[in-house]
Amino acid sequence: MSILITGGRGKIARAIHAGLTTHGLDARVASREPADLPGAVALDTSDPTSLANALDGISQVFLYADPATATLFAQSAEQAGVKQVVLLSSMSAQADNDHATGDPHAEAERVISSGSYATTRLQPGTFMSNAIYWSYQLRATGQIRMPYLDAEEAPIHEQDIADVALKVLLDGPGSAHDGRAYPMTGPESMTRRHQLDLITQVTDVPINAVDLTPEQGFEELSPIMRNPAQLTSLMSYWSSRVGTPHPLEPTVELLTTHPARPFTTWLQDNPTVFQ
Ligand SMILES: NC(=O)c1ccc[n+]([C@@H]2O[C@H](COP(=O)([O-])OP(=O)(O)OC[C@H]3O[C@@H](n4cnc5c(N)ncnc54)[C@H](OP(=O)(O)O)[C@@H]3O)[C@@H](O)[C@H]2O)c1
């Protein structure tokens, strides 16, 4: 066993684990809450002992970005003799993106990439799985409330992110992926308003969408975002995307054997989310 998958309860981590299993490869799954995952090990990335235990005997890691613990992770990975880290970052970390200032993924990328192991940074844009958070709101209030309903996004299916991560892990360190950053999107640009229309078309669930002002958006999203700088960066990004189609990245098709999955596929793959 030499591959460690962090963020074990996350959808991407689960899909990578399933993919490695299909290839006959075993992996160590790590989670902050391992009790939820049979066979998983506990990982507190702020604790050197926990990191050393999880990384013992590991040569490759799939890592969820956390700038607060990135330095400790990089040191622990070097001590453990890790050869490759595949970092789940974000498109918001791109160096040429004006909205990257203060972005936690950019900081995590900088620190993790400084290690002596090979690093590949996955930079997906908006996840299709954000619709899960919309569904909680719909159930609780009968509404979906968000700012910039007319901002264009090119949301990506978590299985496509996992497929790219799997390809990089299977090719291993010493491959063409070393040192690369892979921006990734779904197959089409569409407004958030259109995504809500598609949800209704596929699920028959009517949606009362409320277009929040930026001030209301800050107020309502602050309690649920992990990092205030990330929310500021996101609001600025959404504002810039109103009326501007999102550029599409061919990464999924180039690195896997299939085109990126459309949002309607995500809705069909997750039939209970809005039912
Ligand atoms: N949502 C988007 O549109 C989007 C777009 C681009 C990039 N991203 C980035 O992709 C990552 C996952 O996003 P998500 O929306 O799927 O997040 P999520 O549901 O909050 O987290 C997924 C998993 O990541 C692990 N995790 C969460 N916070 C962590 C932390 N501080 N330290 C270590 N592990 C942590 C958890 O696994 P365990 O509890 O099992 O440890 C969790 O189940 C985040 O870094 C996010 O910023 C998200």
CSV table of C-alpha atoms and ligand atoms in Angstrom, one decimal:
chain,number,residue,atom,x,y,z
A,1,MET,CA,0.0,0.0,0.0
A,2,SER,CA,1.7,3.3,-1.0
A,3,ILE,CA,-1.0,5.8,-2.0
A,4,LEU,CA,-2.6,8.0,0.6
A,5,ILE,CA,-6.0,9.7,-0.2
A,6,THR,CA,-6.8,12.5,2.2
A,7,GLY,CA,-10.2,14.1,2.7
A,8,GLY,CA,-11.7,10.6,2.7
A,9,ARG,CA,-15.3,11.6,3.1
A,10,GLY,CA,-15.1,14.0,0.1
A,11,LYS,CA,-16.8,13.0,-3.1
A,12,ILE,CA,-13.5,13.3,-5.1
A,13,ALA,CA,-11.6,11.2,-2.6
A,14,ARG,CA,-14.2,8.5,-2.7
A,15,ALA,CA,-14.2,8.4,-6.5
A,16,ILE,CA,-10.4,8.2,-6.6
A,17,HIS,CA,-10.4,5.3,-4.1
A,18,ALA,CA,-13.0,3.5,-6.2
A,19,GLY,CA,-10.9,4.0,-9.3
A,20,LEU,CA,-7.7,2.7,-7.7
A,21,THR,CA,-9.7,-0.3,-6.5
A,22,THR,CA,-10.9,-1.0,-10.0
A,23,HIS,CA,-7.3,-0.9,-11.1
A,24,GLY,CA,-6.5,-3.5,-8.5
A,25,LEU,CA,-4.6,-1.0,-6.4
A,26,ASP,CA,-4.9,-0.6,-2.7
A,27,ALA,CA,-4.8,2.8,-1.1
A,28,ARG,CA,-4.9,4.2,2.4
A,29,VAL,CA,-7.8,6.5,3.0
A,30,ALA,CA,-7.4,9.2,5.6
A,31,SER,CA,-10.1,11.4,7.1
A,32,ARG,CA,-10.7,13.8,10.0
A,33,GLU,CA,-13.6,11.5,10.8
A,34,PRO,CA,-12.5,8.0,10.1
A,35,ALA,CA,-15.3,6.4,12.0
A,36,ASP,CA,-17.5,7.2,9.0
A,37,LEU,CA,-15.3,5.2,6.6
A,38,PRO,CA,-14.5,1.5,7.2
A,39,GLY,CA,-10.7,0.9,7.1
A,40,ALA,CA,-9.8,4.6,7.0
A,41,VAL,CA,-7.0,6.1,9.2
A,42,ALA,CA,-7.4,9.3,11.3
A,43,LEU,CA,-5.6,12.3,9.9
A,44,ASP,CA,-5.3,15.6,11.7
A,45,THR,CA,-3.1,17.6,9.3
A,46,SER,CA,-2.2,20.0,12.1
A,47,ASP,CA,-0.7,17.2,14.2
A,48,PRO,CA,2.9,16.0,13.2
A,49,THR,CA,2.4,12.6,14.8
A,50,SER,CA,-0.9,12.0,13.0
A,51,LEU,CA,0.7,13.0,9.7
A,52,ALA,CA,3.7,10.8,10.3
A,53,ASN,CA,1.4,7.8,11.0
A,54,ALA,CA,-0.7,8.4,7.9
A,55,LEU,CA,2.3,8.9,5.7
A,56,ASP,CA,4.3,5.9,7.0
A,57,GLY,CA,5.3,3.8,3.9
A,58,ILE,CA,3.5,6.1,1.5
A,59,SER,CA,5.0,7.2,-1.8
A,60,GLN,CA,2.1,9.1,-3.4
A,61,VAL,CA,-0.6,11.4,-1.9
A,62,PHE,CA,-3.9,12.9,-3.1
A,63,LEU,CA,-4.2,16.0,-1.0
A,64,TYR,CA,-7.0,18.4,-0.2
A,65,ALA,CA,-5.5,21.9,0.0
A,66,ASP,CA,-5.3,23.5,3.4
A,67,PRO,CA,-2.9,26.5,3.6
A,68,ALA,CA,-3.0,26.4,7.4
A,69,THR,CA,-1.3,23.0,7.6
A,70,ALA,CA,0.6,23.0,4.2
A,71,THR,CA,4.0,23.7,5.6
A,72,LEU,CA,3.7,20.9,8.2
A,73,PHE,CA,2.4,18.5,5.5
A,74,ALA,CA,5.3,19.4,3.1
A,75,GLN,CA,7.9,18.7,5.9
A,76,SER,CA,6.2,15.5,7.0
A,77,ALA,CA,5.9,14.3,3.4
A,78,GLU,CA,9.6,14.9,2.8
A,79,GLN,CA,10.5,13.1,6.0
A,80,ALA,CA,8.3,10.1,5.0
A,81,GLY,CA,10.0,9.9,1.6
A,82,VAL,CA,6.9,10.8,-0.4
A,83,LYS,CA,7.6,10.9,-4.2
A,84,GLN,CA,4.4,12.5,-5.6
A,85,VAL,CA,1.7,14.8,-4.3
A,86,VAL,CA,-1.5,15.5,-6.4
A,87,LEU,CA,-3.0,18.6,-4.9
A,88,LEU,CA,-6.7,19.4,-5.2
A,89,SER,CA,-6.4,23.2,-5.6
A,90,SER,CA,-8.7,25.6,-7.5
A,91,MET,CA,-8.8,27.6,-10.7
A,92,SER,CA,-8.9,30.6,-8.4
A,93,ALA,CA,-5.2,30.0,-7.6
A,94,GLN,CA,-4.1,30.7,-11.2
A,95,ALA,CA,-1.2,33.1,-11.3
A,96,ASP,CA,-2.7,35.2,-14.0
A,97,ASN,CA,-6.0,35.4,-12.2
A,98,ASP,CA,-6.5,38.9,-10.7
A,99,HIS,CA,-8.8,37.4,-8.1
A,100,ALA,CA,-6.1,35.1,-6.7
A,101,THR,CA,-5.0,37.7,-4.2
A,102,GLY,CA,-5.8,36.2,-0.8
A,103,ASP,CA,-6.9,33.0,-2.3
A,104,PRO,CA,-6.1,30.1,0.1
A,105,HIS,CA,-5.5,27.7,-2.7
A,106,ALA,CA,-2.7,29.9,-4.2
A,107,GLU,CA,-0.9,29.8,-0.8
A,108,ALA,CA,-1.4,26.0,-0.4
A,109,GLU,CA,0.0,25.6,-4.0
A,110,ARG,CA,3.0,27.7,-3.2
A,111,VAL,CA,3.9,25.8,0.0
A,112,ILE,CA,3.1,22.3,-1.2
A,113,SER,CA,5.0,22.8,-4.5
A,114,SER,CA,8.2,23.7,-2.6
A,115,GLY,CA,8.7,20.1,-1.4
A,116,SER,CA,11.3,17.8,-2.9
A,117,TYR,CA,8.6,15.4,-4.2
A,118,ALA,CA,6.9,15.8,-7.6
A,119,THR,CA,3.8,18.0,-7.4
A,120,THR,CA,0.8,18.2,-9.8
A,121,ARG,CA,-1.8,20.9,-9.0
A,122,LEU,CA,-5.4,20.2,-10.1
A,123,GLN,CA,-7.2,23.6,-10.6
A,124,PRO,CA,-10.9,22.9,-11.1
A,125,GLY,CA,-13.4,25.7,-11.5
A,126,THR,CA,-16.9,25.5,-9.9
A,127,PHE,CA,-18.0,22.0,-8.8
A,128,MET,CA,-21.4,20.7,-10.0
A,129,SER,CA,-21.7,19.2,-6.5
A,130,ASN,CA,-22.3,22.8,-5.1
A,131,ALA,CA,-25.9,22.0,-6.1
A,132,ILE,CA,-26.0,19.9,-3.0
A,133,TYR,CA,-25.7,23.1,-0.9
A,134,TRP,CA,-28.4,24.7,-3.0
A,135,SER,CA,-30.7,21.7,-2.2
A,136,TYR,CA,-30.2,22.2,1.5
A,137,GLN,CA,-31.4,25.8,1.2
A,138,LEU,CA,-34.3,24.8,-1.0
A,139,ARG,CA,-35.5,22.2,1.5
A,140,ALA,CA,-35.1,24.6,4.5
A,141,THR,CA,-36.5,27.8,2.9
A,142,GLY,CA,-38.3,26.9,-0.3
A,143,GLN,CA,-35.8,29.2,-2.0
A,144,ILE,CA,-32.4,29.2,-3.5
A,145,ARG,CA,-30.7,32.5,-2.6
A,146,MET,CA,-27.4,33.5,-4.1
A,147,PRO,CA,-25.7,36.6,-5.6
A,148,TYR,CA,-24.8,36.9,-9.2
A,149,LEU,CA,-27.4,34.5,-10.6
A,150,ASP,CA,-26.3,35.7,-14.1
A,151,ALA,CA,-22.6,34.9,-13.6
A,152,GLU,CA,-21.3,32.3,-16.1
A,153,GLU,CA,-19.6,29.2,-14.8
A,154,ALA,CA,-18.5,26.0,-16.5
A,155,PRO,CA,-19.2,23.6,-13.6
A,156,ILE,CA,-17.3,20.3,-13.4
A,157,HIS,CA,-18.4,16.8,-12.3
A,158,GLU,CA,-16.4,15.5,-9.3
A,159,GLN,CA,-16.0,12.2,-11.2
A,160,ASP,CA,-14.1,14.1,-13.9
A,161,ILE,CA,-11.7,15.6,-11.3
A,162,ALA,CA,-11.2,12.2,-9.8
A,163,ASP,CA,-10.6,10.7,-13.2
A,164,VAL,CA,-7.8,13.2,-13.9
A,165,ALA,CA,-6.3,12.7,-10.4
A,166,LEU,CA,-6.4,9.0,-11.0
A,167,LYS,CA,-4.5,9.3,-14.3
A,168,VAL,CA,-1.8,11.4,-12.7
A,169,LEU,CA,-1.5,8.9,-9.8
A,170,LEU,CA,-1.4,5.9,-12.1
A,171,ASP,CA,1.3,7.6,-14.3
A,172,GLY,CA,3.2,8.3,-11.1
A,173,PRO,CA,6.1,10.5,-10.3
A,174,GLY,CA,8.7,11.1,-13.0
A,175,SER,CA,5.9,11.5,-15.6
A,176,ALA,CA,5.0,14.5,-17.8
A,177,HIS,CA,2.6,15.6,-15.0
A,178,ASP,CA,5.4,16.6,-12.6
A,179,GLY,CA,5.3,20.4,-11.8
A,180,ARG,CA,2.2,20.9,-14.0
A,181,ALA,CA,-0.9,22.8,-13.0
A,182,TYR,CA,-4.1,21.5,-14.7
A,183,PRO,CA,-7.0,24.0,-15.0
A,184,MET,CA,-10.2,22.1,-15.4
A,185,THR,CA,-13.8,22.9,-16.3
A,186,GLY,CA,-17.0,21.1,-17.3
A,187,PRO,CA,-18.1,21.0,-21.0
A,188,GLU,CA,-20.2,24.1,-21.2
A,189,SER,CA,-20.5,27.7,-19.9
A,190,MET,CA,-23.8,28.6,-18.4
A,191,THR,CA,-25.3,31.0,-15.9
A,192,ARG,CA,-26.2,29.9,-12.4
A,193,ARG,CA,-29.8,30.8,-13.3
A,194,HIS,CA,-29.6,28.3,-16.2
A,195,GLN,CA,-28.2,25.6,-13.9
A,196,LEU,CA,-31.3,26.1,-11.7
A,197,ASP,CA,-33.6,25.8,-14.8
A,198,LEU,CA,-31.8,22.5,-15.7
A,199,ILE,CA,-32.4,21.2,-12.2
A,200,THR,CA,-36.2,21.9,-12.6
A,201,GLN,CA,-36.1,20.3,-16.1
A,202,VAL,CA,-34.4,17.1,-14.9
A,203,THR,CA,-36.0,16.7,-11.5
A,204,ASP,CA,-39.4,18.4,-11.9
A,205,VAL,CA,-38.7,20.3,-8.7
A,206,PRO,CA,-39.8,24.0,-9.0
A,207,ILE,CA,-37.2,26.5,-7.7
A,208,ASN,CA,-37.8,30.0,-6.4
A,209,ALA,CA,-34.5,31.6,-7.2
A,210,VAL,CA,-33.6,34.9,-5.4
A,211,ASP,CA,-30.8,37.0,-6.9
A,212,LEU,CA,-29.1,38.5,-3.8
A,213,THR,CA,-27.4,41.9,-3.9
A,214,PRO,CA,-23.6,41.6,-3.3
A,215,GLU,CA,-24.2,43.0,0.3
A,216,GLN,CA,-26.8,40.3,1.0
A,217,GLY,CA,-24.5,37.7,-0.6
A,218,PHE,CA,-21.7,38.5,1.8
A,219,GLU,CA,-24.1,38.5,4.8
A,220,GLU,CA,-25.7,35.1,3.9
A,221,LEU,CA,-22.5,33.3,2.6
A,222,SER,CA,-20.1,34.4,5.4
A,223,PRO,CA,-21.3,31.9,8.0
A,224,ILE,CA,-20.9,28.9,5.6
A,225,MET,CA,-17.6,29.7,4.0
A,226,ARG,CA,-14.5,28.3,5.7
A,227,ASN,CA,-12.3,31.3,4.8
A,228,PRO,CA,-13.4,35.0,4.5
A,229,ALA,CA,-10.7,35.8,2.0
A,230,GLN,CA,-12.1,33.0,-0.2
A,231,LEU,CA,-15.5,34.5,-0.1
A,232,THR,CA,-14.2,38.0,-1.1
A,233,SER,CA,-12.3,36.4,-3.9
A,234,LEU,CA,-15.3,34.4,-5.1
A,235,MET,CA,-17.6,37.4,-5.0
A,236,SER,CA,-15.1,39.4,-7.1
A,237,TYR,CA,-14.9,36.4,-9.5
A,238,TRP,CA,-18.6,36.0,-9.9
A,239,SER,CA,-19.0,39.7,-10.5
A,240,SER,CA,-16.5,39.5,-13.4
A,241,ARG,CA,-18.3,36.6,-15.0
A,242,VAL,CA,-21.7,38.3,-15.5
A,243,GLY,CA,-22.3,38.5,-19.2
A,244,THR,CA,-18.9,36.8,-20.0
A,245,PRO,CA,-19.0,33.1,-21.0
A,246,HIS,CA,-16.5,31.1,-19.0
A,247,PRO,CA,-13.5,29.8,-21.0
A,248,LEU,CA,-13.6,26.0,-21.4
A,249,GLU,CA,-10.6,23.9,-20.6
A,250,PRO,CA,-9.9,20.6,-22.5
A,251,THR,CA,-8.0,19.0,-19.6
A,252,VAL,CA,-10.6,16.3,-18.8
A,253,GLU,CA,-10.8,15.0,-22.4
A,254,LEU,CA,-7.0,15.3,-22.9
A,255,LEU,CA,-6.1,13.3,-19.8
A,256,THR,CA,-8.9,10.8,-19.7
A,257,THR,CA,-10.6,8.7,-22.4
A,258,HIS,CA,-13.9,10.7,-22.3
A,259,PRO,CA,-15.3,14.2,-22.7
A,260,ALA,CA,-16.2,16.1,-19.6
A,261,ARG,CA,-19.6,15.2,-18.2
A,262,PRO,CA,-22.5,17.7,-18.6
A,263,PHE,CA,-24.5,19.1,-15.6
A,264,THR,CA,-27.5,17.0,-16.7
A,265,THR,CA,-25.4,13.8,-16.1
A,266,TRP,CA,-24.5,15.0,-12.6
A,267,LEU,CA,-28.2,15.5,-11.9
A,268,GLN,CA,-29.0,12.0,-13.2
A,269,ASP,CA,-26.0,10.6,-11.2
A,270,ASN,CA,-27.4,12.2,-8.0
A,271,PRO,CA,-31.2,11.6,-8.3
A,272,THR,CA,-32.0,12.0,-4.6
A,273,VAL,CA,-30.4,15.4,-4.1
A,274,PHE,CA,-33.5,17.4,-5.2
A,275,GLN,CA,-36.2,14.8,-4.6
B,1,LIG,N1,-16.8,23.6,-4.4
B,1,LIG,C1,-16.2,24.2,-5.5
B,1,LIG,O1,-16.9,24.8,-6.4
B,1,LIG,C2,-14.7,24.2,-5.5
B,1,LIG,C3,-14.1,24.7,-6.7
B,1,LIG,C4,-12.7,24.6,-6.8
B,1,LIG,C5,-12.0,24.1,-5.7
B,1,LIG,N2,-12.6,23.7,-4.6
B,1,LIG,C6,-11.8,23.1,-3.5
B,1,LIG,O2,-11.9,21.7,-3.5
B,1,LIG,C7,-11.9,21.2,-2.1
B,1,LIG,C8,-13.1,20.4,-1.8
B,1,LIG,O3,-14.2,21.1,-2.0
B,1,LIG,P1,-15.6,20.6,-1.5
B,1,LIG,O4,-16.6,21.6,-1.8
B,1,LIG,O5,-15.8,19.2,-2.0
B,1,LIG,O6,-15.3,20.6,0.1
B,1,LIG,P2,-15.9,19.9,1.3
B,1,LIG,O7,-17.1,19.1,0.9
B,1,LIG,O8,-16.0,20.9,2.4
B,1,LIG,O9,-14.7,18.9,1.7
B,1,LIG,C9,-14.5,17.7,1.0
B,1,LIG,C10,-13.6,16.9,2.0
B,1,LIG,O10,-12.4,17.6,2.2
B,1,LIG,C11,-11.9,17.3,3.5
B,1,LIG,N3,-11.6,18.6,4.1
B,1,LIG,C12,-12.4,19.6,4.2
B,1,LIG,N4,-11.8,20.6,4.9
B,1,LIG,C13,-10.6,20.2,5.2
B,1,LIG,C14,-9.5,20.8,5.9
B,1,LIG,N5,-9.5,22.0,6.4
B,1,LIG,N6,-8.4,20.0,6.0
B,1,LIG,C15,-8.3,18.8,5.5
B,1,LIG,N7,-9.3,18.2,4.9
B,1,LIG,C16,-10.5,18.9,4.7
B,1,LIG,C17,-13.0,16.6,4.2
B,1,LIG,O11,-12.7,15.2,4.3
B,1,LIG,P3,-12.6,14.5,5.7
B,1,LIG,O12,-13.6,15.1,6.6
B,1,LIG,O13,-13.0,13.0,5.4
B,1,LIG,O14,-11.2,14.6,6.2
B,1,LIG,C18,-14.2,16.7,3.3
B,1,LIG,O15,-15.1,15.6,3.3
B,1,LIG,C19,-11.7,22.5,-1.2
B,1,LIG,O16,-10.4,22.7,-1.0
B,1,LIG,C20,-12.3,23.6,-2.1
B,1,LIG,O17,-11.9,24.8,-1.8
B,1,LIG,C21,-14.0,23.7,-4.5
